[in-house]
Tab-separated table of C-alpha atoms and ligand atoms in Angstrom:
chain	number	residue	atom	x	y	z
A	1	UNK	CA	66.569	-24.544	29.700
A	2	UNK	CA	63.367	-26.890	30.239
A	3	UNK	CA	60.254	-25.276	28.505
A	4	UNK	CA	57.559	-23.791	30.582
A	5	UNK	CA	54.269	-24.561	30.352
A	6	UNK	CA	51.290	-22.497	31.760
A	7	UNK	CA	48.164	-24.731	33.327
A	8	UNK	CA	44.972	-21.882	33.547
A	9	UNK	CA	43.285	-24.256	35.977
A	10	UNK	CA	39.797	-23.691	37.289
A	11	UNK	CA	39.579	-25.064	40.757
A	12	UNK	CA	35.908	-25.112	40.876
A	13	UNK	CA	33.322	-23.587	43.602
A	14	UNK	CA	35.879	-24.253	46.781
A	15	UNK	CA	36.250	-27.816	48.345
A	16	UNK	CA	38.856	-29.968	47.195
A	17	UNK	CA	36.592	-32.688	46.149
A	18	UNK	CA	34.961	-30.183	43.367
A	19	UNK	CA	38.301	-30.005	41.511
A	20	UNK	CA	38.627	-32.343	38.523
A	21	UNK	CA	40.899	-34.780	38.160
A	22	UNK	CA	42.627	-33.215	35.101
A	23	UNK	CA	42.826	-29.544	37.578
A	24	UNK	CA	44.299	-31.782	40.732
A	25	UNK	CA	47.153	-32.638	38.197
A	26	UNK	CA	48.227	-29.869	36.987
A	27	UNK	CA	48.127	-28.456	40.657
A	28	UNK	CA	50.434	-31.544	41.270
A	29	UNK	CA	52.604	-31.083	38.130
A	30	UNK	CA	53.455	-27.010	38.987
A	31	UNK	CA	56.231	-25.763	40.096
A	32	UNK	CA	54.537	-22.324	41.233
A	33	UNK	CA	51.136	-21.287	41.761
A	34	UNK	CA	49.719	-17.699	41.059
A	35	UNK	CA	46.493	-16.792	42.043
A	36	UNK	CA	44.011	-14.735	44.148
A	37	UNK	CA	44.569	-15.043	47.750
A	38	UNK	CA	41.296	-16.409	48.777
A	39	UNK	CA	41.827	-18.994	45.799
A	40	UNK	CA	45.394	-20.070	47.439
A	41	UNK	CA	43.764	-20.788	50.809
A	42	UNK	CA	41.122	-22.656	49.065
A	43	UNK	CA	44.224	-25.244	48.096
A	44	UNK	CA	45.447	-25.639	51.439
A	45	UNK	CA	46.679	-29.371	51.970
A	46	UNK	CA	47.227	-29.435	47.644
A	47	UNK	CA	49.735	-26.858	47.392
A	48	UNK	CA	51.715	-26.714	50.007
A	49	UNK	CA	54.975	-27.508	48.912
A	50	UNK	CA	54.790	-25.020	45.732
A	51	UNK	CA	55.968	-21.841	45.206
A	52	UNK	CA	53.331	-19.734	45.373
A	53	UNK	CA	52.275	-16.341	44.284
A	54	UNK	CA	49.316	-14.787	45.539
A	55	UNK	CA	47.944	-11.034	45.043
A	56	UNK	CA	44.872	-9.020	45.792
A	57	UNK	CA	41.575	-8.826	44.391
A	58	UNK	CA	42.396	-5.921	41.592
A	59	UNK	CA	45.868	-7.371	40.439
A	60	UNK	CA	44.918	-9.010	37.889
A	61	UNK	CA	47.178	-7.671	35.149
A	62	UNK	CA	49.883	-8.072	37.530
A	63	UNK	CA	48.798	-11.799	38.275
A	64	UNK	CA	48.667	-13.001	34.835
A	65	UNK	CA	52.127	-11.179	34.118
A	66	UNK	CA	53.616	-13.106	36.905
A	67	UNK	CA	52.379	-16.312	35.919
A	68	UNK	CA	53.425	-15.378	32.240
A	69	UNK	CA	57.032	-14.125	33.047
A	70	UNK	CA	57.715	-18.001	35.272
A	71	UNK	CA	56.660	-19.907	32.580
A	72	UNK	CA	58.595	-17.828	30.089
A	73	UNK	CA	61.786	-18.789	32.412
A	74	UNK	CA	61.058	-22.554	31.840
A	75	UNK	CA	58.775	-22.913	34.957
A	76	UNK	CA	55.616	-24.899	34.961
A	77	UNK	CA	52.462	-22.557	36.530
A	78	UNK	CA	49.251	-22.939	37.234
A	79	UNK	CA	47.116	-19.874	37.659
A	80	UNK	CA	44.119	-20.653	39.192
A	81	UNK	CA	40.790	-19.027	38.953
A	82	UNK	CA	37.569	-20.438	41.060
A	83	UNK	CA	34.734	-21.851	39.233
A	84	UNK	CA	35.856	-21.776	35.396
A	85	UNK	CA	38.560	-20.002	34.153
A	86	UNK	CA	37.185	-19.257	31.250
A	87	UNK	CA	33.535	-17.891	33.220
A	88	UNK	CA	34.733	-14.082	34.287
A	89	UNK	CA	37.949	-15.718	35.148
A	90	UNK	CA	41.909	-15.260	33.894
A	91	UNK	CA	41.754	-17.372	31.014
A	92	UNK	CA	40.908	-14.690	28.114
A	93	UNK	CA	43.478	-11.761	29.792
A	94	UNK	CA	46.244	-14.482	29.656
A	95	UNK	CA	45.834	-15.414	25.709
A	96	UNK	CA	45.845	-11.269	25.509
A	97	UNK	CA	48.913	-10.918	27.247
A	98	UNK	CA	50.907	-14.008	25.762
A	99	UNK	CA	53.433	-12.564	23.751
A	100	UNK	CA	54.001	-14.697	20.080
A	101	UNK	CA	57.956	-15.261	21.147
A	102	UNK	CA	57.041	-17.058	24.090
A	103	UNK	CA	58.005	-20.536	23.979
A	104	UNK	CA	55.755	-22.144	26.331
A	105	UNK	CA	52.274	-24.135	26.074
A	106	UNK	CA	49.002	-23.214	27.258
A	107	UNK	CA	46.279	-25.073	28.501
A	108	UNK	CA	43.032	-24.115	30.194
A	109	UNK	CA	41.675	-26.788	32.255
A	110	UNK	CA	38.047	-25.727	32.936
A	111	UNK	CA	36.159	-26.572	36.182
A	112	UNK	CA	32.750	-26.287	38.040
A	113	UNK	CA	31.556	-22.662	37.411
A	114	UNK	CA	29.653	-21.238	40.502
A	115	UNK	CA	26.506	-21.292	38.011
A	116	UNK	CA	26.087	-25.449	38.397
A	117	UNK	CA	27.576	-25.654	41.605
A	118	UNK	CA	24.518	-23.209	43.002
A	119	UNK	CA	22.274	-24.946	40.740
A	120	UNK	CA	23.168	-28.067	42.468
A	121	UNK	CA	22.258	-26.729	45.910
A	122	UNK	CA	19.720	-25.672	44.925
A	123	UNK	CA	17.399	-28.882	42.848
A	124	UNK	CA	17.583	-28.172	39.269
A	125	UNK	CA	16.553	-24.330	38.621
A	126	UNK	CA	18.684	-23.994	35.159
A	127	UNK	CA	17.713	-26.996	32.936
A	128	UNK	CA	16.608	-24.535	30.213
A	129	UNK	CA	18.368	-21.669	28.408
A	130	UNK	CA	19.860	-19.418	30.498
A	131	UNK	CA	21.743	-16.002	30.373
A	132	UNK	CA	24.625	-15.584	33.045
A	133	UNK	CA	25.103	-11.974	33.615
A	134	UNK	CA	27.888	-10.327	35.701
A	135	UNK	CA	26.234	-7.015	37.611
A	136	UNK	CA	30.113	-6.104	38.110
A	137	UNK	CA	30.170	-2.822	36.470
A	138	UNK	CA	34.564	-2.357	37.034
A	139	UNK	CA	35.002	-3.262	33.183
A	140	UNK	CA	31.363	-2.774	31.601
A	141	UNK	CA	29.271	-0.162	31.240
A	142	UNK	CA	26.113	0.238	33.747
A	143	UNK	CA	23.878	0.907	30.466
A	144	UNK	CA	24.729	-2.618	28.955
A	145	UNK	CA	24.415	-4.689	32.085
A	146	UNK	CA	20.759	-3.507	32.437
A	147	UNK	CA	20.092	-3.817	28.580
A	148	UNK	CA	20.774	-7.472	28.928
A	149	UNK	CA	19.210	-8.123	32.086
A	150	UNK	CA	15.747	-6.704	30.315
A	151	UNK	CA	16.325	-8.715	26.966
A	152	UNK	CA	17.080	-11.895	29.221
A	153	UNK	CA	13.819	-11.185	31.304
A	154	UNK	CA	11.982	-10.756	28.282
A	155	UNK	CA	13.547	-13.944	26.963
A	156	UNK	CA	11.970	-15.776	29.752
A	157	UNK	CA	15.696	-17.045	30.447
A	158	UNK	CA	16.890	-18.567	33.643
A	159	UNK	CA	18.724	-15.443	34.615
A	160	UNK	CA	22.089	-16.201	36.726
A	161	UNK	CA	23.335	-13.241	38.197
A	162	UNK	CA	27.426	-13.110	39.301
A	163	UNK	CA	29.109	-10.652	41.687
A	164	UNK	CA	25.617	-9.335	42.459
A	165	UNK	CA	26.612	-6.354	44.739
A	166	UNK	CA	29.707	-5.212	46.733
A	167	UNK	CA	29.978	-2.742	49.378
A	168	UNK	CA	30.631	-0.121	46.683
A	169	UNK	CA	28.350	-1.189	44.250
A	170	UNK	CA	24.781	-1.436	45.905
A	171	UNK	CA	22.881	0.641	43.460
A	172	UNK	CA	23.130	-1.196	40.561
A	173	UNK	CA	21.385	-4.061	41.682
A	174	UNK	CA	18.448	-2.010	43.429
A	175	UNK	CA	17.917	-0.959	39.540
A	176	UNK	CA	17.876	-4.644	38.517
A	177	UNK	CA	15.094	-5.962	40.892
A	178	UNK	CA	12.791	-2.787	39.821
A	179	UNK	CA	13.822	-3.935	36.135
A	180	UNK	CA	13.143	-7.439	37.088
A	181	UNK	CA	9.831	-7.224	38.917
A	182	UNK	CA	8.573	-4.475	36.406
A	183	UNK	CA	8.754	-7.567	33.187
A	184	UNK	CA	8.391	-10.487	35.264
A	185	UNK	CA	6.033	-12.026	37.153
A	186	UNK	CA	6.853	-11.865	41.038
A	187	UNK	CA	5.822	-14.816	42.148
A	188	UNK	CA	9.025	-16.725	40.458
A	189	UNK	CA	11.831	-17.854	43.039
A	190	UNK	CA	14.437	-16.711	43.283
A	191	UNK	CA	17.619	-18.894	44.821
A	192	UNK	CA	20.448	-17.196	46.197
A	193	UNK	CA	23.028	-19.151	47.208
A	194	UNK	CA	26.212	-18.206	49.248
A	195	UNK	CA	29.802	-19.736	49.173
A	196	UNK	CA	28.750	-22.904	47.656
A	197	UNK	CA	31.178	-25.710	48.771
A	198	UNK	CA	32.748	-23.818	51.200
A	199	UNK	CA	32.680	-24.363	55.212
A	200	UNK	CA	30.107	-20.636	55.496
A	201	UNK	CA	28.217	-22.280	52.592
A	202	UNK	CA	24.367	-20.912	52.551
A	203	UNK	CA	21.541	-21.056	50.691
A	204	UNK	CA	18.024	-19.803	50.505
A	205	UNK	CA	14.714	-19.669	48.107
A	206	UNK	CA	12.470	-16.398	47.507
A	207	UNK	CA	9.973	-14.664	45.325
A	208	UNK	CA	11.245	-12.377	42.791
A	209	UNK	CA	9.187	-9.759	44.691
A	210	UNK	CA	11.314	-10.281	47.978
A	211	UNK	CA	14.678	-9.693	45.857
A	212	UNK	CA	15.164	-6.565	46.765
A	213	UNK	CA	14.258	-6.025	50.324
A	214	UNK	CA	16.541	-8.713	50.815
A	215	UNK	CA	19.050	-6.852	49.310
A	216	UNK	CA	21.582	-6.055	52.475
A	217	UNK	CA	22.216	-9.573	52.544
A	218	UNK	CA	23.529	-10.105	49.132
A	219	UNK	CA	27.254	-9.624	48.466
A	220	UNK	CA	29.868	-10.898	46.470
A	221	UNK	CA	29.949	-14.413	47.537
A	222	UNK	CA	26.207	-14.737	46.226
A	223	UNK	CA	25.453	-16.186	42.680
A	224	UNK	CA	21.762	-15.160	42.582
A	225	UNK	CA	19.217	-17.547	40.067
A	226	UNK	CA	16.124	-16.555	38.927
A	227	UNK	CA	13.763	-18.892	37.692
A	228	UNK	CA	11.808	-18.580	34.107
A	229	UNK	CA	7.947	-18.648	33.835
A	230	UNK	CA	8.158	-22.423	34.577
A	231	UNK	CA	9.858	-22.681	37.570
A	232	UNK	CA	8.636	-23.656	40.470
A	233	UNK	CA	9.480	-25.229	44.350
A	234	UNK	CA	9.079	-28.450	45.096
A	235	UNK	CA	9.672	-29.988	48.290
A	236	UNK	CA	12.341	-27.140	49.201
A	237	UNK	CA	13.698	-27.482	45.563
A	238	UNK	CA	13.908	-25.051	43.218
A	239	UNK	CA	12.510	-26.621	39.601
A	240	UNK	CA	12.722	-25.220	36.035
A	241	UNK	CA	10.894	-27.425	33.423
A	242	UNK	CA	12.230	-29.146	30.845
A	243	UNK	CA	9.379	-30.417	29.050
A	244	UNK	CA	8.900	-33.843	29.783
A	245	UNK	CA	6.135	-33.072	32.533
A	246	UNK	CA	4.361	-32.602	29.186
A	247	UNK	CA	4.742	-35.875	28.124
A	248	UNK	CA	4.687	-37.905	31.396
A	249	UNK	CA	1.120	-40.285	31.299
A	250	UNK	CA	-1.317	-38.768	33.299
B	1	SAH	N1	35.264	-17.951	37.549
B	1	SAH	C1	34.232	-17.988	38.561
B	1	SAH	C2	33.441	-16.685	38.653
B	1	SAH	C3	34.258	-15.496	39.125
B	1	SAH	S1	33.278	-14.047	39.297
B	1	SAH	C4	33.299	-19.175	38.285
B	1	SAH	O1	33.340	-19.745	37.187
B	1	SAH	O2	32.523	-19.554	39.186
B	1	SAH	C5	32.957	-14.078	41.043
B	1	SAH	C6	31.493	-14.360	41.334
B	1	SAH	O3	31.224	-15.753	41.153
B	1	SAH	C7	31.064	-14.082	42.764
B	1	SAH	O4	30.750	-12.714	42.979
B	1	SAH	C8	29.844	-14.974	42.910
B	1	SAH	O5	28.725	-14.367	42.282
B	1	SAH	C9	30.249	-16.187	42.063
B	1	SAH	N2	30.839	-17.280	42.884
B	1	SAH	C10	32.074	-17.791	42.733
B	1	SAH	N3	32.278	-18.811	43.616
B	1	SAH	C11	31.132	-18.934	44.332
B	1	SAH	C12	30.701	-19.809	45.378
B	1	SAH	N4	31.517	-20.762	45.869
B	1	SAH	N5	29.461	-19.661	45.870
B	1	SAH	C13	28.622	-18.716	45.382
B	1	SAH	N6	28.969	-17.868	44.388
B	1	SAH	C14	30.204	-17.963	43.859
């Protein structure tokens, strides 16, 4: 029997041209493809000759076992995961559920994590530290999510919120614009940006004080970024110092 090998491939924000090269061969190199539904249509046109494997949004024990149990039978997979796999992707739960006799490889192949590919929309709002925080409160406690929103705020970090709100889950981020506005100034912009490099991309800039009211129109296609003390717009971009302003001849 051939041995398997298991590609964890991060295909990056959504169009084909954001995949790396490294990611487009490993999609070309598997036999079978597992991922997320929405991920598989993503690869339309890249894929289509594969066998593929595709589940729902809360399979994802089931997903990685699948991809796990073809490679174990001498298949090559790729699981995919958008953005990175690695950023609140399938990439940790896959090393967890690898079992030591398995006699296959595995390789994570990162790509563009929704964090830079907003940013990019967007002018250049992270270029200093920065906390990425997941408001998703499936696998982590409500009392930790807003204990590191505060310490990022009082950090003065660029604070990069992912899956920001879902139908079921509106609460939660009511709590986090009170926390927000209540230790930082509201006059910082926000940029929320919606299925970067995708057809229904979107994108817009606010104040930290309009977060909330705007709040109906955030979902889980939005990665939210909120600027630090520095940042400001420029010409419709969103700008987050790095220093060199500082040092520029006056
Ligand atoms: N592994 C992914 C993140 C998965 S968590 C990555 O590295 O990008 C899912 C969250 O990511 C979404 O709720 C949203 O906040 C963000 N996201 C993923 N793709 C996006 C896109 N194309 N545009 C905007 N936000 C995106």
């Amino acid at each position: 029997m051939c041995k398997g090998k298991l590609f964890i491939v991060g295909i990056g924000p959504g169009h084909h041209d954001m995949l790396t090269g490294k990611a487009l061969k490993a999609l070309q190199e598997s036999d079978v493809i597992v991922g997320y539904t929405t991920y598989i249509d993503l690869l339309k046109g890249l894929i289509d000759n594969k066998e593929i494997v595709s589940t729902g949004m809360t399979k994802e024990i089931t997903r990685v076992q699948q991809a796990l149990d073809h490679a174990a039978k001498g298949k090559k997979v790729a699981l995919v995961s958008s953005g990175d796999p690695g950023v609140y992707g399938m990439a940790g739960l896959a090393f967890e559920l690898h079992s030591q006799e398995d006699d296959f490889d595995i390789e994570v192949i990162p790509g563009v994590t929704a964090a830079t590919s907003c940013a990019s929309l967007l002018g250049a709002p992270i270029m200093h530290d920065s906390a990425v925080i997941s408001l998703s409160d499936r696998l982590t406690e409500k009392e930790l999510i807003i204990k590191r929103v505060e310490l990022a705020a009082l950090g003065d970090f660029v604070i990069i919120l992912y899956n920001p709100r879902s139908k079921t889950r509106k609460k939660l981020f009511d709590e986090v614009c009170d926390l927000l506005e209540k230790n930082l100034n509201g006059e910082i912009p926000v940029g929320l940006v919606w299925h970067a490099y995708r057809p229904e991309e979107r994108k817009t800039i606010i104040k930290l004080s309009q977060l909330k009211e705007n709040a109906p129109i955030v979902d889980m296609f939005t990665t939210i970024l909120i600027g630090n003390s520095t940042t400001k717009v420029k010409n419709g971009r969103m700008i987050t110092a790095r220093g060199y302003e500082k040092k520029m001849p006056i």
